[in-house]
Coordinates of C-alpha atoms and ligand atoms in Angstrom, one line a residue:
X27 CA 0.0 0.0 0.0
X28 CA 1.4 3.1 -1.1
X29 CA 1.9 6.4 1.6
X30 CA 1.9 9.6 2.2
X31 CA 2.4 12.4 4.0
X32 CA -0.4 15.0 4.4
X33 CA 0.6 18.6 4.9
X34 CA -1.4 21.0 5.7
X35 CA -0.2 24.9 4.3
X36 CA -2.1 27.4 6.4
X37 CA -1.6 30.7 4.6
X38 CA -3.0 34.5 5.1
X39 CA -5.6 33.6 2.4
X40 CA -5.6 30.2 1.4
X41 CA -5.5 26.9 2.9
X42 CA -3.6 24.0 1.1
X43 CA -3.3 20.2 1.3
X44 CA -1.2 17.9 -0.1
X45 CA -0.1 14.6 -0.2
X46 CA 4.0 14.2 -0.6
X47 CA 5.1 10.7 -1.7
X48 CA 8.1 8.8 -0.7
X49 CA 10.5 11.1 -3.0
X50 CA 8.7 14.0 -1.9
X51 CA 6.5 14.7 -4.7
X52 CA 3.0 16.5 -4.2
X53 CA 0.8 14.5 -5.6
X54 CA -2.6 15.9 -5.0
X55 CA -3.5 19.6 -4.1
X56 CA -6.9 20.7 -2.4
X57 CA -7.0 24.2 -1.5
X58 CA -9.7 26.6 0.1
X59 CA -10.0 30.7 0.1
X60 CA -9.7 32.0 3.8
X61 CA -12.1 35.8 4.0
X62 CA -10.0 38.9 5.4
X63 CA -11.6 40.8 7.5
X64 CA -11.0 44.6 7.3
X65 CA -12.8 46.2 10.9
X66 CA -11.2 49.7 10.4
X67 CA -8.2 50.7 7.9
X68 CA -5.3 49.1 9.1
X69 CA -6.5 46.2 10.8
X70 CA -6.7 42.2 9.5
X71 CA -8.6 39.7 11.1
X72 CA -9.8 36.3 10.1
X73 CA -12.3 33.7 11.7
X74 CA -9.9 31.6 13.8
X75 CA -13.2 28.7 13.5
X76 CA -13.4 29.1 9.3
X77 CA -9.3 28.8 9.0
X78 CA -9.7 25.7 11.7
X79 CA -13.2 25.0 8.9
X80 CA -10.6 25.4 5.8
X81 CA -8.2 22.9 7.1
X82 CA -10.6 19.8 7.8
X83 CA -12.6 20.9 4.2
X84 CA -8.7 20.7 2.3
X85 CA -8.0 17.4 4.3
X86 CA -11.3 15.8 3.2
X87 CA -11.5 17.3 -0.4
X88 CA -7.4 16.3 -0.7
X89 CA -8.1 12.2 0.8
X90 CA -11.2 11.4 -1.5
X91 CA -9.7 13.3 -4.5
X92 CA -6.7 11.0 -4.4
X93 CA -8.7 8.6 -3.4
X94 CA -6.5 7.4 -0.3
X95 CA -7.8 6.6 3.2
X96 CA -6.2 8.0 6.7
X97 CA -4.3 4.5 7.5
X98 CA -2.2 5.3 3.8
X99 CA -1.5 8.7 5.7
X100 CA 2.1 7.9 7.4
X101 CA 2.0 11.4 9.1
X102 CA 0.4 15.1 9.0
X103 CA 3.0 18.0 8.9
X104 CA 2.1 21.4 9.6
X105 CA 2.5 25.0 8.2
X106 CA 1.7 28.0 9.0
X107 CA 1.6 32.0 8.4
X108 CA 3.3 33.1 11.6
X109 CA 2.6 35.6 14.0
X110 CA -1.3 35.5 13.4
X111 CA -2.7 35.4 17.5
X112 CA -5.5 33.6 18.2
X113 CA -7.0 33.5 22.0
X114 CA -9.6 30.5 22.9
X115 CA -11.4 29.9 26.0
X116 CA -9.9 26.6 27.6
X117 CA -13.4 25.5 28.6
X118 CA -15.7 26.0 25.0
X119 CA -12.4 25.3 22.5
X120 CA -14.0 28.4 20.8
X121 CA -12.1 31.9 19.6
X122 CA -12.8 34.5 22.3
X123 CA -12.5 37.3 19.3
X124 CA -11.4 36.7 15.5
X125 CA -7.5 35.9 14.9
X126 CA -5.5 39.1 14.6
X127 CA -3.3 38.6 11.7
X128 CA 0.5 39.5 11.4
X129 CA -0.1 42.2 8.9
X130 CA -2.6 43.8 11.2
X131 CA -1.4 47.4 12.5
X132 CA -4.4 47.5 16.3
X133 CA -1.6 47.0 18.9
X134 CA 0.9 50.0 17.4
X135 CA 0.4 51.8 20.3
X136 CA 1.2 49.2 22.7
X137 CA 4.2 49.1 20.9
X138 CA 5.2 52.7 20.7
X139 CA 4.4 52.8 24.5
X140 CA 7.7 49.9 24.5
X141 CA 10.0 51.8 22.0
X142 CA 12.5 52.3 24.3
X143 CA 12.8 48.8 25.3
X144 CA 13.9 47.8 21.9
X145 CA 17.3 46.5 22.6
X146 CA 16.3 44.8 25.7
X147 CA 13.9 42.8 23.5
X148 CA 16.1 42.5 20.2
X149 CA 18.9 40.9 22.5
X150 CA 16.1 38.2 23.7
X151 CA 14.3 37.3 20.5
X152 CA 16.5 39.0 17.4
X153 CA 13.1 40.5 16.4
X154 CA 12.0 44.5 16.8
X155 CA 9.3 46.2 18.4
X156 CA 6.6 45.9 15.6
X157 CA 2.6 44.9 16.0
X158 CA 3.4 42.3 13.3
X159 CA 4.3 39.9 16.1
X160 CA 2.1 38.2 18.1
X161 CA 2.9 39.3 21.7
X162 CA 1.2 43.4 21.5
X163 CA -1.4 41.4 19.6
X164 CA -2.1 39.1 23.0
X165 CA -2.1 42.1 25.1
X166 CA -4.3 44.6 22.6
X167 CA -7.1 41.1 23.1
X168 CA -7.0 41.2 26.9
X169 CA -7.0 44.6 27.3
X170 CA -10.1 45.4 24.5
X171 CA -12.2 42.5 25.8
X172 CA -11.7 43.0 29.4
X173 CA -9.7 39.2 29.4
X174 CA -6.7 39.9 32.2
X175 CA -7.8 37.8 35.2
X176 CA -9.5 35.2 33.0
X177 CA -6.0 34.9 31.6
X178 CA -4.6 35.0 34.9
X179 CA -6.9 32.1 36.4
X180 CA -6.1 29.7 33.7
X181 CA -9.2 29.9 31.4
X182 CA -7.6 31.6 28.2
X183 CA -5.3 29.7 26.1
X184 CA -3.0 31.9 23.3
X185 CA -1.5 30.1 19.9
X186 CA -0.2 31.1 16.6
X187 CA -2.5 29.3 13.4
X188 CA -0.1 26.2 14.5
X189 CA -1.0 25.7 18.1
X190 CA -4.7 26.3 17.4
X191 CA -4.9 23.7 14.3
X192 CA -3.0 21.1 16.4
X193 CA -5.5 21.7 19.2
X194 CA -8.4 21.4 17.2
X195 CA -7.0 18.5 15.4
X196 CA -6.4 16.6 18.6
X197 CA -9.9 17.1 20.1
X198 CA -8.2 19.9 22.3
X199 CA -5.9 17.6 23.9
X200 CA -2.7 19.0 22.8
X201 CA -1.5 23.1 23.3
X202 CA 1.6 23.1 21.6
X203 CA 3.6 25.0 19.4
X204 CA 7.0 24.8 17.8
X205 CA 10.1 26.5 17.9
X206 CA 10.0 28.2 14.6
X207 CA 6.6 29.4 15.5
X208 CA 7.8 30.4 19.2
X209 CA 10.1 32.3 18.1
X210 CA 8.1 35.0 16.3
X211 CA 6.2 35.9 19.5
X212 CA 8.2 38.4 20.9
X213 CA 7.9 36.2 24.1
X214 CA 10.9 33.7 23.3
X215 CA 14.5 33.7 24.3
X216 CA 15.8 32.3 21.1
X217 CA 19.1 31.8 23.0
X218 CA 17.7 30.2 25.8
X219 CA 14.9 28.2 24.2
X220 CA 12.0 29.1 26.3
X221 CA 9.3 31.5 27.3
X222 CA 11.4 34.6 28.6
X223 CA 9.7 35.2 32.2
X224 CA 10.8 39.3 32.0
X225 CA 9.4 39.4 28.3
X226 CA 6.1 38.1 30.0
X227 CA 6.5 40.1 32.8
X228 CA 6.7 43.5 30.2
X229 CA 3.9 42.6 28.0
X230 CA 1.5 41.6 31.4
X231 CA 0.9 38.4 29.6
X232 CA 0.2 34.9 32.0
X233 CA 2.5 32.1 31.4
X234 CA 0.0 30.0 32.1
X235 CA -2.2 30.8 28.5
X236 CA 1.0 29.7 26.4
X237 CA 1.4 26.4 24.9
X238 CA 4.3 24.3 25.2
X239 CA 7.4 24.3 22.5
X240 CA 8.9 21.8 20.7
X241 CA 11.4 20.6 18.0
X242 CA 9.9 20.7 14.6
X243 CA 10.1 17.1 14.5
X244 CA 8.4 16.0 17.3
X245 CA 4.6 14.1 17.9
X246 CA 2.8 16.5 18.5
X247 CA -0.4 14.4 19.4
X248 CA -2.6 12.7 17.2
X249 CA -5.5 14.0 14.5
X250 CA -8.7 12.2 14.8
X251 CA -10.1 13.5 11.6
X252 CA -14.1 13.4 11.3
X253 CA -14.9 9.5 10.3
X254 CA -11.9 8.2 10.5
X255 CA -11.2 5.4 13.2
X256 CA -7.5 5.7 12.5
X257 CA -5.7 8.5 14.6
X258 CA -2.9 10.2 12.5
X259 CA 0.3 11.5 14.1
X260 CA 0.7 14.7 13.9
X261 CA 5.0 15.0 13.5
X262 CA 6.1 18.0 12.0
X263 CA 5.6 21.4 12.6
X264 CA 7.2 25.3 11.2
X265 CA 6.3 28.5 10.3
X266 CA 5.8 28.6 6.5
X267 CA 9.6 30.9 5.7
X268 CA 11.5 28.3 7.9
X269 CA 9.3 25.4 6.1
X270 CA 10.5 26.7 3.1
X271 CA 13.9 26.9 3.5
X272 CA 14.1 23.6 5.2
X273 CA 11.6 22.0 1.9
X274 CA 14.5 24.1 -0.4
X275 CA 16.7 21.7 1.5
X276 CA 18.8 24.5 2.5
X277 CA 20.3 22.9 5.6
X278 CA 24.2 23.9 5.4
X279 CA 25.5 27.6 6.8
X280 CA 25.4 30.1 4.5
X281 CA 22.4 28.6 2.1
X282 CA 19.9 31.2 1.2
X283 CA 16.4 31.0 -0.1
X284 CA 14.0 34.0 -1.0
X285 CA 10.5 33.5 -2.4
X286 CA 9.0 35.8 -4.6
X287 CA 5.2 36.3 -3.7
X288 CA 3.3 39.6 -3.4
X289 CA 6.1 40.2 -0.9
X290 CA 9.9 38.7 -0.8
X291 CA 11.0 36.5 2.1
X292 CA 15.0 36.0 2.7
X293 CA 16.6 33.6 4.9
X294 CA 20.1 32.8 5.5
X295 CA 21.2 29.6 7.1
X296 CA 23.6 31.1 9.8
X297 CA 24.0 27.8 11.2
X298 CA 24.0 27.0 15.3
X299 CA 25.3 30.2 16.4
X300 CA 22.3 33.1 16.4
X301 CA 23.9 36.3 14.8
X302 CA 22.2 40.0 15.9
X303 CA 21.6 42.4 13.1
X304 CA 22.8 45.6 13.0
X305 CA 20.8 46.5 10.0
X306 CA 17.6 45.9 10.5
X307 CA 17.2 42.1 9.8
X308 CA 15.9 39.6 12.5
X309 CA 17.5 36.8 13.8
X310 CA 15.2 33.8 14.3
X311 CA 15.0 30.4 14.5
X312 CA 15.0 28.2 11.2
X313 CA 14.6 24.9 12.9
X314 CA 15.2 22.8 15.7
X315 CA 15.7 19.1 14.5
X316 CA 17.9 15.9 16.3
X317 CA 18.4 18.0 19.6
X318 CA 20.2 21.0 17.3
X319 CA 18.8 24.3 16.8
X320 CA 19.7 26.3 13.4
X321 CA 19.2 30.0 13.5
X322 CA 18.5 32.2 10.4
X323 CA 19.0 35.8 9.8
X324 CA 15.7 37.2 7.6
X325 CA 14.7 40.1 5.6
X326 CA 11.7 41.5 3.8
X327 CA 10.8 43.5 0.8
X328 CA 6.8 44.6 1.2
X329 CA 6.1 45.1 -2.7
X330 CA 7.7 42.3 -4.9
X331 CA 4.7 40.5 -7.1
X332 CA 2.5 43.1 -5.8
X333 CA 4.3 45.5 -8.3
X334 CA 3.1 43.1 -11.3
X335 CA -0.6 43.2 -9.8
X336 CA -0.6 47.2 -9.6
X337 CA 1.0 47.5 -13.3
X338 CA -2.2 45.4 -14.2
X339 CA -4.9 46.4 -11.9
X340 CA -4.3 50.3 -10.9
X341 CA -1.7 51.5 -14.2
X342 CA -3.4 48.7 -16.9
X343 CA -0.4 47.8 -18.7
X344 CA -1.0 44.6 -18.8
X345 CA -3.8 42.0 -18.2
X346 CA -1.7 39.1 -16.6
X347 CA 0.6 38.9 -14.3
X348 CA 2.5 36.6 -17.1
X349 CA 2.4 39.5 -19.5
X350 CA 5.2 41.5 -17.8
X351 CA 7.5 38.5 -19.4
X352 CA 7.1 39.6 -23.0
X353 CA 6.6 43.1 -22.3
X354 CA 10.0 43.5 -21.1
X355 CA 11.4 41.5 -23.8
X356 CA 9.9 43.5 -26.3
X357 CA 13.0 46.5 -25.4
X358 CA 16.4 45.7 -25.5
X359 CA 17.0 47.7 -21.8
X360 CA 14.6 49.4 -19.4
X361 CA 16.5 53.0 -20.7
X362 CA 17.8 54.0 -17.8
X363 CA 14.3 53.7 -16.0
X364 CA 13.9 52.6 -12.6
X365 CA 10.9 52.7 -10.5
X366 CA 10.9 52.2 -6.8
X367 CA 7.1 50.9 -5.6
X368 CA 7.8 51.8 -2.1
X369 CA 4.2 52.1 -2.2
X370 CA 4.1 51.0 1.9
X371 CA 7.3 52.3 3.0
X372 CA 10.4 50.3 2.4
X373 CA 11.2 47.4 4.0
X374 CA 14.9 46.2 4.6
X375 CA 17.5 47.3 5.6
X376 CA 15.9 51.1 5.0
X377 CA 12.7 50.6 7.7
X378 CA 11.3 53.7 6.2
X379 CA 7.4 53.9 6.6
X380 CA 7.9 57.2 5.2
X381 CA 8.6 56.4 1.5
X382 CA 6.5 56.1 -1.1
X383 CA 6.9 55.3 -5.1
X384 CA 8.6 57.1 -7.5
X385 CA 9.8 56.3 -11.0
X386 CA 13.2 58.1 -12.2
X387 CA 14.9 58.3 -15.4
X388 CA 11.9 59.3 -18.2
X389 CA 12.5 60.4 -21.3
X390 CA 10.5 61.2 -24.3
X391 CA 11.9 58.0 -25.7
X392 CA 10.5 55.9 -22.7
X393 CA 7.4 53.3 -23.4
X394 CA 5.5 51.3 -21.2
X395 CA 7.9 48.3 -21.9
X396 CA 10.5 50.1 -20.5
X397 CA 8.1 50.9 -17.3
X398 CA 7.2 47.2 -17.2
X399 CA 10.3 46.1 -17.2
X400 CA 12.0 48.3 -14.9
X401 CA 9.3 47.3 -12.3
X402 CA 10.6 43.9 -12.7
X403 CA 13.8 44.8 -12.0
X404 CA 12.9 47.0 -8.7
X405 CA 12.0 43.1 -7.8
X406 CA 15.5 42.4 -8.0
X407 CA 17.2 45.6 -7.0
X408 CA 15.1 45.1 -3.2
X409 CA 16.4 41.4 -3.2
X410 CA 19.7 42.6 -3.8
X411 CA 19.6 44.9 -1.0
X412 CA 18.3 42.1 1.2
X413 CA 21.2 40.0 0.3
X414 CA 23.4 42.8 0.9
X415 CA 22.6 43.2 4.5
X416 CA 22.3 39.7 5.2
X417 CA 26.3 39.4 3.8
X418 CA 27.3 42.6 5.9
X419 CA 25.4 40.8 9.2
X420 CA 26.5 37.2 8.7
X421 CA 30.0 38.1 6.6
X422 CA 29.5 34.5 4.6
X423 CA 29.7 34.2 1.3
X424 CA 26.8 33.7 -0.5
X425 CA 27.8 30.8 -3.8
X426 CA 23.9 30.3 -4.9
X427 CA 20.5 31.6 -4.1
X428 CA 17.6 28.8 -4.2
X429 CA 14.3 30.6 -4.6
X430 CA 10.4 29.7 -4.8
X431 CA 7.0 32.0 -5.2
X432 CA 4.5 33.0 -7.7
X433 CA 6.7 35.5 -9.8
X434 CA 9.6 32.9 -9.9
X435 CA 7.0 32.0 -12.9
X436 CA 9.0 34.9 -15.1
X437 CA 12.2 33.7 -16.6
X438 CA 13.4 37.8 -17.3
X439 CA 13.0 38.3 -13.8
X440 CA 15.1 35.4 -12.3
X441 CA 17.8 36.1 -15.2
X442 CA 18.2 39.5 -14.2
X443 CA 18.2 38.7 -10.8
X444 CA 21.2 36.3 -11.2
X445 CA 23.0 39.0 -13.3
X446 CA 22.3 41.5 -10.7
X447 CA 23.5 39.3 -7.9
X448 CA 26.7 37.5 -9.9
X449 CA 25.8 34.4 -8.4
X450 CA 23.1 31.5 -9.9
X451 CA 19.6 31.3 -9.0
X452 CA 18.2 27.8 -8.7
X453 CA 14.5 27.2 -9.5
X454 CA 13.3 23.9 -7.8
X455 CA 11.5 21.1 -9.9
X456 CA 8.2 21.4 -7.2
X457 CA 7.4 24.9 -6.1
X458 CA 5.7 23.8 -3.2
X459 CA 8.6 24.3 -1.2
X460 CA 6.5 25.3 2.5
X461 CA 4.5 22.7 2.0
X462 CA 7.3 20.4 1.5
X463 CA 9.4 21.8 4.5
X464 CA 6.4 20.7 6.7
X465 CA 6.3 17.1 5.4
X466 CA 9.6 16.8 5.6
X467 CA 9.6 17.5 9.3
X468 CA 6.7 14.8 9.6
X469 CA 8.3 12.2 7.3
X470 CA 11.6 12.1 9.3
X471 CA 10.1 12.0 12.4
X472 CA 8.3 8.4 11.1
X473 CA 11.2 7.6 9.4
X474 CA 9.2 7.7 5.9
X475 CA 12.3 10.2 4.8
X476 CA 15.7 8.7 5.9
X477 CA 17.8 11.7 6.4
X478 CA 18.7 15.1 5.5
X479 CA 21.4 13.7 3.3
X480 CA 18.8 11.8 1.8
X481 CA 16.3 14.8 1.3
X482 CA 19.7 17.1 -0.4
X483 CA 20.2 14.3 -2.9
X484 CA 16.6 13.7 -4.0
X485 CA 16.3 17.8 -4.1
X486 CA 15.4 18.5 -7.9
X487 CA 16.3 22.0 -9.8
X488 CA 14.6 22.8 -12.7
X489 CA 16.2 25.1 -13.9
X490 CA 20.0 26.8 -12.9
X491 CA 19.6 31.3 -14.1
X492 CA 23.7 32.1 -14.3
X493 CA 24.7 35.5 -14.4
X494 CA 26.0 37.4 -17.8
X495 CA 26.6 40.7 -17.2
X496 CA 29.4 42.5 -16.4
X497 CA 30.6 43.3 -12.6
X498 CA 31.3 46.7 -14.1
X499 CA 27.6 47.2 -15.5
X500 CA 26.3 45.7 -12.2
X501 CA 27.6 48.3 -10.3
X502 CA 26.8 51.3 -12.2
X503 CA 23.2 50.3 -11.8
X504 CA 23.4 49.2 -8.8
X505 CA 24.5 52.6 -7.5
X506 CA 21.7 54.2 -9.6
X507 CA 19.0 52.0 -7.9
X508 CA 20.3 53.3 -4.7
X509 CA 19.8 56.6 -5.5
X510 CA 16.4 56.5 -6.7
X511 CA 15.8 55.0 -3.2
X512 CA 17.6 57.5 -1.5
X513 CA 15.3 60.1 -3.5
X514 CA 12.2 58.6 -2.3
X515 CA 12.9 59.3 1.3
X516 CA 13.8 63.0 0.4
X517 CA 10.2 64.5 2.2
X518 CA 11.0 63.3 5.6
Ligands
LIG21 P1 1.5 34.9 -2.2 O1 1.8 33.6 -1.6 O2 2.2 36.1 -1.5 O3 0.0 35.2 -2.4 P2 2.4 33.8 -4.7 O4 3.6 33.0 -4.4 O5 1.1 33.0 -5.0 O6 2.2 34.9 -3.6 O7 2.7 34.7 -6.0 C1 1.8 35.6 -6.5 C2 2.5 36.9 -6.8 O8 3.4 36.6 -7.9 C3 1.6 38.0 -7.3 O9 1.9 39.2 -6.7 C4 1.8 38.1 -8.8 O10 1.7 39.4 -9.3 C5 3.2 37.5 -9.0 N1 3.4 36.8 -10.3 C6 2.8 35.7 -10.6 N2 3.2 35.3 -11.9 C7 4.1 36.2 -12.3 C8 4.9 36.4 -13.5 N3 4.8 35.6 -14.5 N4 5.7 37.5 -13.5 C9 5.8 38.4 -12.5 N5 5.1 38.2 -11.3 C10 4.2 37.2 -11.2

């Protein structure tokens, strides 16, 4: 009888399942749309009860699409947008308020009121003062729904997406999280490996709501899915960037991976010593596996694809997404255009929510090919600049970079980028890469995958972008990209 490994890919709007074979293959997909909730500009909220909904619909749909039955299931693995806070009561299993998800801005005051202990928490968790991360989130719930001495007596239990699927997956018998998850909380010593008492003390938060943390290979409990008299383990569990760059099999020091969605993600394997930025990346955990934890150093660019979806939906210069490919081929150069959509502020290593777009260089020559192209290659000038911080932080060298996402899809894209960066870009055979990070987890937690030296080996690449332009001609617009940056920030 042939298995698999189910994972379930718990995303901001989408919920996935697939089934990864023996060599790691997904063979069948289900995936279901999970509603934003917008209550007032700035905020983003979801229904913690239709994600949990989403998941057992793309576990169903996925088992009698393929047509397989839970006991072919060896294992569940899980992943998961991070950060996203859900509180539940410990008595009902039920949401006290909707999820509050990482994007969402409510708790900025609580975390302007903590500016000045910035350092005190960057030196604990590698991250900054931000709402993005779940622990302000936490407080802004207890404090709007009046939840403090509930919290305190032991009735309120806090998760990221993670902790909450595993507890409704295991009929509420398990609260835990993993590492990878812990460690965007804002309430984890990434050095020490646990809870940080002072941390808790300094947010007002009670120990006693948080789950417990484990490696991301681990049982977790088991998943007694609706009909089923078999009870799958649940083994492996990350957040969906350190999923990915474990699936990308990026396991040795100095491996990068960055995925090109409506945003860019970039992590660094720094190995088992955690590194502290000095500009402006965070230091987190990529893994715990075998009793060893990995640490990565990460960096963000906010527009990447969604540049493609503006230059079709707001400036209507094309009507796919796919379409920026051939526009750009259709010039020879983008003319000495650049356009920086720093349409939210710029991300790293500027930390600027000042900025905002601008497009340099027109002349009466320039055509909206030109345009289209130049706003592929702001893609690749902001992942250069993540790159560039993570080498001044980490001081490795950086020989490849291994890279996933929807707007990996366009082949001028990851050719400039590999002439931009001088080094080659590597496009995996299977692009479902956090997916495949989870299920790795599970699988060598069972023993269905053998080793990491086994999962490097059976890694496929699709397709290997080398770069062919000149060092000389890489510089000179490299320093031009940096000024058009530069003259985006000039109204502050
Ligand atoms: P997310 O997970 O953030 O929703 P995806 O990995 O699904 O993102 O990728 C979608 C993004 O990729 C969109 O922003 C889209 O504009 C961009 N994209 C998709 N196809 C292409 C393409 N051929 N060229 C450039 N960008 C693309």
């Amino acid at each position: 009888m042939e298995k698999f490994v189910l994972s379930i890919d718990q995303g901001t709007t989408s919920t996935r399942a697939i089934l990864f074979d023996k060599h790691g293959m997904p063979r069948f997909v289900a995936q279901r749309e999970v509603e934003l909730i917008y209550p007032q500009s700035g905020w983003v909220e979801e229904d913690a009860l239709e994600v949990y909904s989403s998941v057992l619909d793309v576990i169903n749909e996925v088992l009698i699409k393929a047509n397989v039955t839970p006991d072919m299931i060896d294992s569940i693995g899980i992943t998961n947008q991070r950060e996203t806070t859900v509180v539940w009561s410990k008595s009902t299993g039920l949401p006290v308020c909707n999820a509050i998800v990482w994007q969402s801005r409510q708790s900025q005051a609580i975390c302007d009121a903590l500016k000045n202990k910035e350092e005190f928490i960057h030196q604990k968790t590698g991250l900054i003062i931000n709402p993005y991360f779940s622990a302000s989130k936490v407080r802004f719930i207890l404090d709007k729904y009046n939840l403090q001495k509930d919290a305190e007596a032991g009735e309120l239990m806090f998760g990221t997406i993670d902790s909450w699927i595993i507890y409704k997956l295991t009929q509420g018998k398990v609260h835990a999280t993993d590492i990878t998850n812990a460690s965007r909380t804002l309430l984890f010593n990434i050095f020490e490996q646990k809870w940080d008492d002072d941390l808790l003390k300094l947010f007002n938060i009670p120990k006693c709501m948080l789950p417990s943390v484990h490696e991301c290979s681990y049982h977790y409990g088991d998943a007694t899915l609706m009909f089923a008299s078999t009870a799958i383990p649940i083994m492996g569990v990350a957040g969906d960037q350190q999923a990915s760059l474990f699936g990308q099999a990026c396991f040795n020091k100095g491996e990068v991976k960055n995925t090109y969605g409506t945003g860019c993600f970039m992590l660094m394997n720094i190995g088992e010593t955690p590194v502290l930025s000095k500009n402006g990346l965070l230091t987190t955990i990529a893994w715990s596996y075998d009793n060893k934890v990995t640490y990565a150093l990460e960096g963000s660019v906010f527009i990447a694809g969604a540049s493609i979806q503006w230059l079709r939906d707001q400036m209507k210069l094309i009507n796919k997404a796919s379409d920026s490919e051939i526009s750009a081929q259709k010039v020879n150069d983008s003319d000495g255009v650049y356009v920086v959509p720093a349409f939210v502020g710029l991300g790293t290593p500027y930390w600027d929510d000042n900025a905002r777009g601008a497009v340099f260089g027109l002349t009466r020559a320039t055509n909206k090919y030109h345009f289209i192209r130049a706003t592929l290659e702001a893609i690749a000038y902001q992942s250069m600049d993540l790159i560039q911080t993570i080498k001044k932080d980490a001081r490795i060298n950086i020989e490849s970079l291994s890279v996933d996402g929807g707007a990996t899809a366009n082949n001028y894209l990851m050719q400039f980028q590999s002439n931009i960066l001088e080094i080659p870009i590597n496009l995996p055979k299977y692009l479902e890469t956090t997916a495949l990070g989870a299920a790795y987890f599970a699988g060598l937690g069972t023993g269905f995958y053998e080793s990491l030296e086994d999962i490097k080996k059976a890694h496929c690449i699709d397709k290997t972008f080398r770069p062919s332009m000149s060092s000389s001609e890489v510089k000179e617009r490299y320093r031009k990209w940096k000024l058009a940056v530069k003259a985006t920030r000039i109204f502050e």
